[in-house]
Coordinates of C-alpha atoms in Angstrom, one line a residue:
X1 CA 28.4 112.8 -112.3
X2 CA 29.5 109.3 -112.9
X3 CA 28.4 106.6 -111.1
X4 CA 30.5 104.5 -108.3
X5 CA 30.3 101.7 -111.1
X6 CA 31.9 103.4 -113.6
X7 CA 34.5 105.2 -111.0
X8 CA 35.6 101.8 -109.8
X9 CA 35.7 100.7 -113.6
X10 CA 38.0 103.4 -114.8
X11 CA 40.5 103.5 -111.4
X12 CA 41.2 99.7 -112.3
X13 CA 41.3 100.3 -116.0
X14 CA 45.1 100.5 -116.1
X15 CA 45.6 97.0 -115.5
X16 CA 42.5 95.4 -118.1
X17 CA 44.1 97.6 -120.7
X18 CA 48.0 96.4 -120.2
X19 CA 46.5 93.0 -120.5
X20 CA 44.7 93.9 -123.9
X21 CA 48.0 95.2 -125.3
X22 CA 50.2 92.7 -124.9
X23 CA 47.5 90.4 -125.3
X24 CA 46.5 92.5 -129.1
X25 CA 50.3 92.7 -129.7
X26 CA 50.9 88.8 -129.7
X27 CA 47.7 88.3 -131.4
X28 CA 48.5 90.5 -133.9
X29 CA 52.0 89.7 -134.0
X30 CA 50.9 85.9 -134.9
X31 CA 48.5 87.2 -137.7
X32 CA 51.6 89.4 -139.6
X33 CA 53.4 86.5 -139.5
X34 CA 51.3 83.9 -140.8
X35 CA 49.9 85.9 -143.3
X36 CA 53.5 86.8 -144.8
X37 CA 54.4 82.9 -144.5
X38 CA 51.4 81.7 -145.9
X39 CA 51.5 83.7 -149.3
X40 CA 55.6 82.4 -149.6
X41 CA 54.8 79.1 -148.7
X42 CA 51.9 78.6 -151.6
X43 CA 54.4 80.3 -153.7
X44 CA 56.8 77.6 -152.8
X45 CA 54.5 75.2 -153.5
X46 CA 53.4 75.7 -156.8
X47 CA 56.4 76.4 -158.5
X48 CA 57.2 79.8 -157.7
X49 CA 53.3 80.6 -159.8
X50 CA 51.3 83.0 -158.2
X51 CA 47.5 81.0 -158.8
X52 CA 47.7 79.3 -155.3
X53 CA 47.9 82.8 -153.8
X54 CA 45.0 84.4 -155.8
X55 CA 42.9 81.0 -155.2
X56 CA 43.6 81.6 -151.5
X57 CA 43.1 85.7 -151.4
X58 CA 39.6 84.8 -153.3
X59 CA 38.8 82.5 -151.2
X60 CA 39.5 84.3 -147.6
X61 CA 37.8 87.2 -149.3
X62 CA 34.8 85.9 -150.2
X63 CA 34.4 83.7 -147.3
X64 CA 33.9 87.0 -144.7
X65 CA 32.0 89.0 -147.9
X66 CA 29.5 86.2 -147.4
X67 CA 29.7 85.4 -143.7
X68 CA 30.5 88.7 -142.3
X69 CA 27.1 89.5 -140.8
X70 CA 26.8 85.7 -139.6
X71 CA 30.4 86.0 -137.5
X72 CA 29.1 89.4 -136.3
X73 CA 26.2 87.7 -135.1
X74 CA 27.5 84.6 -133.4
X75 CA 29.4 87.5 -131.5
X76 CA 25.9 89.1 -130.7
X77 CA 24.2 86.5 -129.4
X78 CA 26.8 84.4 -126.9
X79 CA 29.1 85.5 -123.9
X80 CA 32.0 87.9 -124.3
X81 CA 34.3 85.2 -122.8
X82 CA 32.7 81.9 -124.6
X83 CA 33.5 84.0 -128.1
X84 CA 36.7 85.6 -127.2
X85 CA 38.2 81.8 -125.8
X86 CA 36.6 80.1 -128.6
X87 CA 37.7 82.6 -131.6
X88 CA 41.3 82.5 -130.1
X89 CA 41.2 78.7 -129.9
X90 CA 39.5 78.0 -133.7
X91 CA 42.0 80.6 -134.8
X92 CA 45.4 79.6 -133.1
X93 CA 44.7 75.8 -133.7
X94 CA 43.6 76.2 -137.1
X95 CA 47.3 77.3 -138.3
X96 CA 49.3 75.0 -135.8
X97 CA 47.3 72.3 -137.6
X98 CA 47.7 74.3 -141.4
X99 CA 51.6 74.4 -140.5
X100 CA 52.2 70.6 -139.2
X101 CA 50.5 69.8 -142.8
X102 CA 52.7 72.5 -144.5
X103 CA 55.3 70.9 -143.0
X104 CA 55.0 67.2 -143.9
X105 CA 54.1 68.8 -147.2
X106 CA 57.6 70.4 -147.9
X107 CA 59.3 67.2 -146.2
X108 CA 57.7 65.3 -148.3
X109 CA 56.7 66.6 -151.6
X110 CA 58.2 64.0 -154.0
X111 CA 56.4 61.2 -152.6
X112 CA 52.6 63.3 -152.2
X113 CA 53.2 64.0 -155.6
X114 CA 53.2 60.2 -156.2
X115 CA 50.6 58.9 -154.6
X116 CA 47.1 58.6 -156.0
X117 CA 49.1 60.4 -159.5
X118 CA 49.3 63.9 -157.6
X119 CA 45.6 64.4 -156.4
X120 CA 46.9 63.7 -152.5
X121 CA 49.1 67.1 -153.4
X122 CA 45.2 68.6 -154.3
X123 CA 44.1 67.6 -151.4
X124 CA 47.3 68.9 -149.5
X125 CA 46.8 72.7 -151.3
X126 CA 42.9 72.5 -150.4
X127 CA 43.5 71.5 -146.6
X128 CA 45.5 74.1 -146.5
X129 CA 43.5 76.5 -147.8
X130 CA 40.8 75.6 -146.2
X131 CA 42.5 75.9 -142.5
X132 CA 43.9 79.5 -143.0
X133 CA 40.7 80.4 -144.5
X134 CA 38.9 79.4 -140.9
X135 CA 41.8 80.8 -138.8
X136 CA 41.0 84.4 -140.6
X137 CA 37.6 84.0 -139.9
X138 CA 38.7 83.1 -136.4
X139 CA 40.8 86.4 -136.2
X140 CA 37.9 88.5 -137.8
X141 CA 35.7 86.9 -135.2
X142 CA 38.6 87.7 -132.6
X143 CA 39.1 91.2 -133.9
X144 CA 35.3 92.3 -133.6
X145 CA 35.0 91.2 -130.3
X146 CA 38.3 93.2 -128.8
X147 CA 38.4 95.5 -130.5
X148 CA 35.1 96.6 -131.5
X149 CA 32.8 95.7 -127.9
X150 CA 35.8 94.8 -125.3
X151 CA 37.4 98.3 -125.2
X152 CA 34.2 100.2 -125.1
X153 CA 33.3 98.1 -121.7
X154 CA 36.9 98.5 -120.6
X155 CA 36.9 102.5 -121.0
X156 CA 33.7 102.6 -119.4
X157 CA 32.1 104.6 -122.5
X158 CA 34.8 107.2 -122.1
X159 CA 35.2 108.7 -124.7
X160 CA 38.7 110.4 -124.4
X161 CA 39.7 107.0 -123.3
X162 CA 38.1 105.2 -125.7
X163 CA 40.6 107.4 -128.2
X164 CA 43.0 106.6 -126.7
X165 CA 43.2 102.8 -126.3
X166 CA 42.1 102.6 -130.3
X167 CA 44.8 104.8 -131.1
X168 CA 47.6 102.4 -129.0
X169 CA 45.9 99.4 -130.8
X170 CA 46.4 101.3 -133.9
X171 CA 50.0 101.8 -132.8
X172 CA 50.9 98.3 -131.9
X173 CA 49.3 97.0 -135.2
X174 CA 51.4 99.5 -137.1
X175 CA 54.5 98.1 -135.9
X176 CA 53.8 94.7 -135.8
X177 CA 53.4 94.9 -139.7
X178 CA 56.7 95.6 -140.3
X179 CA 58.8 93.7 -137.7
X180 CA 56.8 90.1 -137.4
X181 CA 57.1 89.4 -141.7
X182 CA 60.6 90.3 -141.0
X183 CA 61.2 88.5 -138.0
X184 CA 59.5 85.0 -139.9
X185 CA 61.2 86.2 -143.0
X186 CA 64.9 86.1 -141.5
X187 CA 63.8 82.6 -139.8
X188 CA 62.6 81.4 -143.5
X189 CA 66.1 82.6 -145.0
X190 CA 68.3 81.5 -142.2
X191 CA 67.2 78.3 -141.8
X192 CA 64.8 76.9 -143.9
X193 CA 60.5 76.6 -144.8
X194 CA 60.1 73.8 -142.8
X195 CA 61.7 75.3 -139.7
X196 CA 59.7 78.4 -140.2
X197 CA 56.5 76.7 -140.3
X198 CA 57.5 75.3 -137.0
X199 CA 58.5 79.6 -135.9
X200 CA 55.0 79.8 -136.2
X201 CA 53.3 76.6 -135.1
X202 CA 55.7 77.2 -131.6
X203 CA 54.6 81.1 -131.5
X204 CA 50.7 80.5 -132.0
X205 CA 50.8 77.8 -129.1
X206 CA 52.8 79.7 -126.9
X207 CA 50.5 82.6 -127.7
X208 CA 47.1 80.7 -127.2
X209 CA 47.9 79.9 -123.8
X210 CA 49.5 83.4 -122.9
X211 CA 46.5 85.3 -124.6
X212 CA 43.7 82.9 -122.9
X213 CA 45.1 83.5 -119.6
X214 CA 45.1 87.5 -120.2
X215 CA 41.7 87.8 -121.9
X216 CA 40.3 85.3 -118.7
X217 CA 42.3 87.4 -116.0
X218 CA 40.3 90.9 -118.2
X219 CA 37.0 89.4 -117.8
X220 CA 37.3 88.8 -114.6
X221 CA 38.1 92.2 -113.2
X222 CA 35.5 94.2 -115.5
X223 CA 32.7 93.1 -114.0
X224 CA 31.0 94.7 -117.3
X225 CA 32.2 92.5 -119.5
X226 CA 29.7 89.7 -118.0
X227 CA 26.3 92.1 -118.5
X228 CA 25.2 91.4 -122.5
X229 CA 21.6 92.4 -123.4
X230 CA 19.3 89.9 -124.8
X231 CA 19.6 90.4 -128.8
X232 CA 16.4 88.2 -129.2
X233 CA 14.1 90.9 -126.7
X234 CA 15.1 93.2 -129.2
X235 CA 14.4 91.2 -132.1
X236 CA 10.9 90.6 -131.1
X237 CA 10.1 94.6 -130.5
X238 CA 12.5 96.2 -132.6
X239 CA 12.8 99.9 -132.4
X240 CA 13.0 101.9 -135.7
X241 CA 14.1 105.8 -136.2
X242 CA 10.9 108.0 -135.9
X243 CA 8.6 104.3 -135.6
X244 CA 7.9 102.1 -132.7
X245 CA 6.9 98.6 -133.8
X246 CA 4.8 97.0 -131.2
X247 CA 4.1 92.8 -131.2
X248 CA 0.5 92.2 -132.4
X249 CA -1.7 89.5 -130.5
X250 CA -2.6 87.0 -133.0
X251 CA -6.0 87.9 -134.7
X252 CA -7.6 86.9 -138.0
X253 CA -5.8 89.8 -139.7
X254 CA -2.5 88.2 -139.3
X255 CA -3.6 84.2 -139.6
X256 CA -1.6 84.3 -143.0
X257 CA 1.8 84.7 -141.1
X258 CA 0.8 81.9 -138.6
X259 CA 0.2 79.5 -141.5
X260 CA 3.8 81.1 -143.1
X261 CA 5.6 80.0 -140.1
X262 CA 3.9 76.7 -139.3
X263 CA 4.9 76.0 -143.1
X264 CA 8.5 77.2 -142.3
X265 CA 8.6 74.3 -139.2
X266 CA 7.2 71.9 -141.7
X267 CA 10.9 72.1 -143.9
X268 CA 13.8 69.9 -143.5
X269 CA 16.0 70.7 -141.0
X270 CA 18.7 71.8 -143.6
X271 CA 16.3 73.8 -145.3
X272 CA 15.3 75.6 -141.9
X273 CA 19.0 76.3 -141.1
X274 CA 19.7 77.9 -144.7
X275 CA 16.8 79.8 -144.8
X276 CA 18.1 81.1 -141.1
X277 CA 21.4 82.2 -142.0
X278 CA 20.0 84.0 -145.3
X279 CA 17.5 85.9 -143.0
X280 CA 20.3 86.6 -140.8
X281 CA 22.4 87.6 -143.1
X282 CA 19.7 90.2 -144.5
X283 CA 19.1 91.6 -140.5
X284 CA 22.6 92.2 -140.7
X285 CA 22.9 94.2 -143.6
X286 CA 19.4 96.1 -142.6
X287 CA 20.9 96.7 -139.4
X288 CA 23.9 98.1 -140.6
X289 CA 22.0 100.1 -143.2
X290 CA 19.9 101.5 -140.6
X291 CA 23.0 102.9 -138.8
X292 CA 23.2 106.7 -138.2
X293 CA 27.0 106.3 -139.2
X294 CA 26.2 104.4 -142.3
X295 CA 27.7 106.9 -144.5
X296 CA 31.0 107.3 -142.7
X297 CA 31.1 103.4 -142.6
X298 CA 30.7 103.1 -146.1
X299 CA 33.2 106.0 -147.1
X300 CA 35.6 103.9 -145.2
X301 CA 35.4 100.8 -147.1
X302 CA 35.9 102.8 -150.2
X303 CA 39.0 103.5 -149.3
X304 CA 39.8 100.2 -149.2
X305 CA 39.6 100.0 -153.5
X306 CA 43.6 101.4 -153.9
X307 CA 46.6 100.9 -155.4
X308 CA 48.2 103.6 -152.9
X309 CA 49.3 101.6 -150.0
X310 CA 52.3 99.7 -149.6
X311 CA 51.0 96.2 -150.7
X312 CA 53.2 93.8 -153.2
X313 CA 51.2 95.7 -155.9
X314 CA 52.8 99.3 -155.4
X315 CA 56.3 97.9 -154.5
X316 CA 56.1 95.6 -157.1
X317 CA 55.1 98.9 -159.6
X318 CA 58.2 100.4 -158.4
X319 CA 60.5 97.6 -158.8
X320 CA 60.3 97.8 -162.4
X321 CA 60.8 102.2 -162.0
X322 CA 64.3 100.8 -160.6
X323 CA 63.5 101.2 -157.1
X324 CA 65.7 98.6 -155.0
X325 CA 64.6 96.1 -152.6
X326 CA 66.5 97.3 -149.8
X327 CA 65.4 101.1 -150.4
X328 CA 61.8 100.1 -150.5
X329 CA 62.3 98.4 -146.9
X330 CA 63.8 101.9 -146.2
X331 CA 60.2 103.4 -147.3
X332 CA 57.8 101.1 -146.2
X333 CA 59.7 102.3 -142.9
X334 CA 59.4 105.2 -142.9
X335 CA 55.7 104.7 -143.9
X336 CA 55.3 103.1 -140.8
X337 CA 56.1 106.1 -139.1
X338 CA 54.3 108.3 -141.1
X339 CA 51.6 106.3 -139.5
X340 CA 52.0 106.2 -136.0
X341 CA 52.3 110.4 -136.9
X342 CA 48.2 109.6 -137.6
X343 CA 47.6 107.9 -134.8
X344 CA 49.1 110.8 -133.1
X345 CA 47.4 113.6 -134.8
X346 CA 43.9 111.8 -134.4
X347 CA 44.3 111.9 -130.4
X348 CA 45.1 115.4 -130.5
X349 CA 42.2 116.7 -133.2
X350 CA 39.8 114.9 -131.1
X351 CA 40.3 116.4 -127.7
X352 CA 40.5 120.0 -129.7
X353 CA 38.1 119.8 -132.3
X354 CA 35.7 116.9 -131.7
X355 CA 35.7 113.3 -133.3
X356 CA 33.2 114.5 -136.4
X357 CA 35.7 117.6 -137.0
X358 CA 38.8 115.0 -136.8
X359 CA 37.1 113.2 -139.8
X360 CA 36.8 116.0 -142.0
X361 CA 40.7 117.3 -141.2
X362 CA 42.0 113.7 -141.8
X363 CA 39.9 113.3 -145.2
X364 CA 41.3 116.7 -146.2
X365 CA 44.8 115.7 -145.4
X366 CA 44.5 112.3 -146.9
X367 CA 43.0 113.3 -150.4
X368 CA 45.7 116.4 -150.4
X369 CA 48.5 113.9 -149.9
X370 CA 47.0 111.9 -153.2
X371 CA 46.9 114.6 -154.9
X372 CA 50.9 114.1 -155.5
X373 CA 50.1 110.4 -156.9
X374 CA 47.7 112.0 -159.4
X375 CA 50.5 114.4 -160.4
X376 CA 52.9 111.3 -160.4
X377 CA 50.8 109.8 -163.3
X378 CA 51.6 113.0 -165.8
X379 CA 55.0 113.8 -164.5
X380 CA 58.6 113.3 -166.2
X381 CA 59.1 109.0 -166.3
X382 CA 56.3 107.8 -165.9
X383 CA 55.4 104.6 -167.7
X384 CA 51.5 105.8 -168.0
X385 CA 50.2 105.5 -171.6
X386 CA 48.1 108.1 -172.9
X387 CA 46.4 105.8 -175.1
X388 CA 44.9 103.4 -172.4
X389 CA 42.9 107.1 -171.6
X390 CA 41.3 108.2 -175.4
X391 CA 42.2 105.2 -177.3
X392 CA 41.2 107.2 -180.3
X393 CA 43.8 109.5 -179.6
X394 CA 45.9 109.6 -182.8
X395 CA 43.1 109.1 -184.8
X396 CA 41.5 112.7 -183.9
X397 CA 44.6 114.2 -183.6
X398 CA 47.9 114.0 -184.8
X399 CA 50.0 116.2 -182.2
X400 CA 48.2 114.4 -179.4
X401 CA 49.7 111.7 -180.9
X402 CA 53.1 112.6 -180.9
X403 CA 52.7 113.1 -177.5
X404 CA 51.5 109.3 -176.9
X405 CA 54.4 108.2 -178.6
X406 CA 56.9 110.5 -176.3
X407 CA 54.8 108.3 -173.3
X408 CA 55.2 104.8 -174.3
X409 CA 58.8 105.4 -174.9
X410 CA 58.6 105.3 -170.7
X411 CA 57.2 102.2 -170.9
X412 CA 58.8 99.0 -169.6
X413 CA 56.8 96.3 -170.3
X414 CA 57.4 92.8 -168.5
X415 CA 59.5 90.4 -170.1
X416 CA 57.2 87.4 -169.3
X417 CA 53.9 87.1 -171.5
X418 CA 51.5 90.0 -172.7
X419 CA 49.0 88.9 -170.6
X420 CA 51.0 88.8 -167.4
X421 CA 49.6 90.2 -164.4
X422 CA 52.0 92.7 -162.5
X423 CA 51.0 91.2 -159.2
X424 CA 47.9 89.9 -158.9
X425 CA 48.0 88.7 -155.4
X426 CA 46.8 91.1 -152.6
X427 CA 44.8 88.1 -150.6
X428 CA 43.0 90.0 -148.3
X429 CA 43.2 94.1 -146.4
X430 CA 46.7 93.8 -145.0
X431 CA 47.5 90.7 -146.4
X432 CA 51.5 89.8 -148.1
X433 CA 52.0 93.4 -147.5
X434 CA 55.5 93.1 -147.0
X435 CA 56.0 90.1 -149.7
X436 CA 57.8 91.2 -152.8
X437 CA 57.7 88.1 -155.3
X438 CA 58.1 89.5 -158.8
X439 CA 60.4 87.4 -160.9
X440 CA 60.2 88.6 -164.6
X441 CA 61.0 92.3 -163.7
X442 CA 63.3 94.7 -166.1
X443 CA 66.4 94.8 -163.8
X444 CA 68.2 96.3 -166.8
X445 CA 66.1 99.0 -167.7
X446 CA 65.8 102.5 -165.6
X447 CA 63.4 105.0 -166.1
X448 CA 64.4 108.9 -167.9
X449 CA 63.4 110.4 -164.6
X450 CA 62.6 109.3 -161.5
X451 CA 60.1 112.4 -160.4
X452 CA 57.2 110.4 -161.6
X453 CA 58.2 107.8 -158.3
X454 CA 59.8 110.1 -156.5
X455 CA 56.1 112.0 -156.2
X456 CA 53.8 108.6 -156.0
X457 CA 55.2 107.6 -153.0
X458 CA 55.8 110.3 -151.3
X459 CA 51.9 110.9 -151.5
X460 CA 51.6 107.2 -150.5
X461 CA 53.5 108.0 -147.3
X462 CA 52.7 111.2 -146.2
X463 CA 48.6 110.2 -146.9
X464 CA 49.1 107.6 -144.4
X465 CA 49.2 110.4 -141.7
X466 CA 45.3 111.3 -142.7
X467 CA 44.3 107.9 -143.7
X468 CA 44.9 106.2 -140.2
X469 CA 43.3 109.6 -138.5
X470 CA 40.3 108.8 -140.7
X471 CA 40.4 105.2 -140.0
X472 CA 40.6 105.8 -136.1
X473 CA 37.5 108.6 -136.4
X474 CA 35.5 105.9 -138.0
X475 CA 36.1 103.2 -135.9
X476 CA 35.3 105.1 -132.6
X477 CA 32.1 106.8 -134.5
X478 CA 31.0 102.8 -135.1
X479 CA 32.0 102.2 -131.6
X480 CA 29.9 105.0 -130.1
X481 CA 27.2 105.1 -132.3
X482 CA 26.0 101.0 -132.4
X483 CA 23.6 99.9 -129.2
X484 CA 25.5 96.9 -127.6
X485 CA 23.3 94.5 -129.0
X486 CA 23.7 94.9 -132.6
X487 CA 28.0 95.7 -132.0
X488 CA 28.8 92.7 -133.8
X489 CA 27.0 92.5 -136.7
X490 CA 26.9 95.7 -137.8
X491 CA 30.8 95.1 -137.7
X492 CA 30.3 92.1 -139.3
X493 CA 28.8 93.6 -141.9
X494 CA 31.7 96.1 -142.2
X495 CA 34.2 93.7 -142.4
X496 CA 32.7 92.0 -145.5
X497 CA 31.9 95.9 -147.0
X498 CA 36.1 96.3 -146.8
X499 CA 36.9 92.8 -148.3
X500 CA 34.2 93.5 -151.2
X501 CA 35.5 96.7 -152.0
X502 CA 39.3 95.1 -151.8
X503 CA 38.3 92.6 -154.7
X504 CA 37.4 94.9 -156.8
X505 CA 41.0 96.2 -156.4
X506 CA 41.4 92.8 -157.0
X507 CA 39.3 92.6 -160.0
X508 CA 40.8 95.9 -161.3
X509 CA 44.7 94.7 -160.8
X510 CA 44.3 92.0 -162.7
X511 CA 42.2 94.2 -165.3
X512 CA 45.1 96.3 -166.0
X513 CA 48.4 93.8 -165.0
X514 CA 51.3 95.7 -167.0
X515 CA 52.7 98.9 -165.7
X516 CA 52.0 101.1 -168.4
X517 CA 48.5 100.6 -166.5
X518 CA 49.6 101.4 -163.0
X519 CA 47.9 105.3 -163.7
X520 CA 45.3 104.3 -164.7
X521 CA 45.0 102.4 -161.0
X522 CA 46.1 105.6 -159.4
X523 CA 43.4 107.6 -161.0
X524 CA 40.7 104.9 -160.4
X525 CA 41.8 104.5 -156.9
X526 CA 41.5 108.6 -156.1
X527 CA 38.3 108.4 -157.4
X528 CA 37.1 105.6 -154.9
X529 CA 38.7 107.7 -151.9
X530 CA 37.5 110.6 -153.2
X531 CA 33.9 109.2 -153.5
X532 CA 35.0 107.7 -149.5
X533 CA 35.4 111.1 -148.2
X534 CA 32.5 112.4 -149.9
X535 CA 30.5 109.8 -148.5
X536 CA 31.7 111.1 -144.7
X537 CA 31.2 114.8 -145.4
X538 CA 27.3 114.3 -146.5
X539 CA 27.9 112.3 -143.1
X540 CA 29.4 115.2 -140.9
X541 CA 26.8 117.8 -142.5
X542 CA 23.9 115.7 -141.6
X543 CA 25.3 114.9 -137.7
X544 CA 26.1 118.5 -137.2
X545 CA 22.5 119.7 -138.5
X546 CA 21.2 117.6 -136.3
X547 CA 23.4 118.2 -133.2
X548 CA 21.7 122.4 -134.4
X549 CA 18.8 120.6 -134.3
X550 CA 18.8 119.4 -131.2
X551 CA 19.9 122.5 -129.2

């Protein structure tokens, strides 16, 4: 029987969660937007080149790789309002700032370039860099605390509505990929860079103050929301599977760790404060490793090392298969529908067959789908050479190497340099996802067959269906699984897992840049899923033996 709390909690949930989806849907909204300017306007910049872009996608990378656990842990330790308020206002002022200097920057190029012979333009590039960097640590910040701890107060530990608020997050984020960069895009093209810059530095203000208000008015009438346990009582007693760890009064056994510490106070300040966010850093990955859902948290950040999505890299591959511009926006369209059909199908596996049981039906469907991408690789025009496999192919035999011949003939190599990448930029999960900036492409030249694309990316859509049910699965099994107190950190952590398993897509893109290569991507990146969903199923065995267990 639930208690009067929790029935006065869910009969006024219907107004706490409109407020978080309009409130997600204007945050996100802002964040599609910027991030599709931001990669056009370094573009821009530099010469139509694509090095500001990877600088930047390295740099927003590795900043939450590294500072994951401590953003997670910031969220931990204050108020749910103080870190909501102050993560929307570091974020939303961080790109009204980044886009006034954008701004002056395009007004005023000639004469930057001038002054102090062209290092104010290095100091330009590096302020702006710098400011979208902290606005997406902002936004991770933002999304952790939202979406991560807000909802699960909000739903009252419901599950089945728990589900269903992730899964209309899900939704909202789905569409606001596609219409925002196109919405920002048309500004761009219509007008001009410098207008669009001031698009978004209008948007994120007006949003700020909408969003402020909304996220106040939500804390306000979940009285939950206010109660936060203590993360440092739990740091002093902490409470390990199968081991209680009790505080020790201070004997002669332990006088060793009283002089350790009293030598610790006796550092600089500076040195106190790094050796505090390395130990905090380390707690964070402990914690997360200690997680009963460690494997399905890990499985999912494999899946993040791919070449199947619709990023610049994959539209950008079939550009140069003689795929058009405008039948691409067609699929990434339909792709987005494909989906919402995910968020759909997770809702409805749930309630039937249980959140574990979901997982293992959407990896099923999601590795079945890729299965057509594999086939893609071998099939009639594709590029793929055989040689880039067994290198000593013709050496060991000759009919084999007739074959490889047949292959390269479907090769279109770029008319830039050898060494050109085929799109190196992918700056962070869902970043430029919509961008396609490929100049040196062969307009001229179209494939022998066009079954080798035709299957790719209709695996790359229809695995979207089982990729988002899996995605949904794991982030309620984080969300029901992770004691209140450690929420944030272990999300933390799980943010920086997804970014370091996206730069080594990163890593491998640039590895293998021409698309001759591109199958040997696909095969790399069903490996990585494959090892993903492997990862989830020794999960799913291990809860249900011990859910038998149990009863």
């Amino acid at each position: 029987m639930q208690s009067p709390h929790k029935v006065q909690l869910l009969s006024t949930s219907r107004g706490p969660k409109f407020l978080i989806y309009v409130s997600g849907a204007l945050s996100m909204w802002g964040d599609r937007m910027w991030h599709f300017a931001i990669s056009v306007f370094l573009i821009e910049l530099y010469g139509r080149n694509l090095l500001l872009t990877a600088v930047f996608g390295l740099v927003v990378a590795g900043s939450v790789l590294l500072l994951g656990a401590l953003i997670g842990d910031w969220v931990d330790r204050n108020p749910r309002n103080k870190v909501a308020h102050a993560s929307l206002f570091i974020q939303n002022i961080s790109v009204t700032v980044c886009s006034i200097v954008l701004m002056l920057v395009f007004l005023y190029k000639q004469r930057i370039e001038q002054i102090w012979d062209g290092w104010l333009t290095v100091v330009c590039y590096t302020v702006v860099i710098v400011l979208a960097d902290v606005a997406n640590l902002a936004s991770t910040a933002l999304t952790i605390a939202i979406q991560r701890d807000w909802i699960v107060v909000i739903t009252g530990y419901n599950r089945g509505h728990l589900a269903g608020m992730n899964a209309t997050m899900r939704r909202i984020d789905q569409v606001t990929n596609i219409l925002a960069p196109l919405a920002v895009g048309q500004v761009m093209t219509l007008a001009s860079n410098v207008v669009g810059c001031g698009f978004i530095l209008g948007w994120n203000l007006v949003s700020l103050i909408v969003e402020f208000f909304f996220l106040s008015r939500v804390y306000r009438i979940v009285p939950a929301l206010s109660i936060k346990p203590p993360v440092e009582e739990e740091e002093q007693n902490p409470v390990y599977e199968g081991n209680t760890t009790q505080a020790e009064p201070l004997t002669e056994g332990n006088c060793d760790t009283s002089l350790h510490l009293k030598e610790i106070t006796n550092l600089p300040l500076c040195f106190r404060r790094f050796r505090w966010l390395v130990s905090t850093c380390k707690d964070g990955w402990k914690a997360y490793y200690r997680q009963p859902v460690f494997l399905a948290g890990m499985g999912l950040a494999f899946l993040y090392t791919t070449v199947l999505g619709f990023d610049c890299i994959t539209t950008g591959y079939a550009y140069t298969q003689g795929i058009s511009g405008s039948l691409l926006s067609l699929l990434m369209g339909v792709s987005a529908i494909t989906g919402l059909m995910g968020t759909v199908m997770f809702t409805r596996l749930r309630k039937s067959y249980g959140l574990v049981n979901t997982g293992i039906i959407s990896s099923c469907l999601h590795l079945g789908c890729l299965l057509l991408c594999v086939c893609s690789v071998f099939a009639p025009g594709s590029p793929m050479d055989l040689s880039l496999l067994v290198p000593f192919i013709n050496s060991s035999s000759p009919e084999l190497g007739d074959i490889v011949s047949q292959r390269k003939k479907h090769a279109y190599p770029l008319r830039g340099g050898s060494n050109q990448p085929l799109l190196p930029d992918r700056s962070s999960i869902h970043w430029t996802n919509n961008t396609l900036l490929f100049d040196n492409v062969p307009s001229d030249t179209v494939p022998e067959s066009y079954i080798s694309i035709i299957l790719l990316f209709l695996g790359v859509i229809t695995a979207r269906i089982g990729l988002w049910s899996f995605d949904l699965t794991v982030t309620q099994l984080l969300q029901e699984s992770i004691c209140e107190s450690e929420r944030g950190v272990v999300n933390g952590v799980q943010s920086s897992m997804n970014y370091l398993m996206d730069l080594l897509h990163f890593i491998m893109v640039i590895s293998a840049p021409q698309p001759q290569h591109f199958g040997i991507l696909v095969i790399i990146s069903v490996l990585f899923i494959t090892t993903g969903h492997t990862m989830y199923f020794l999960y799913a065995h291990k809860a249900k033996k011990k859910r038998r267990h149990n009863t």
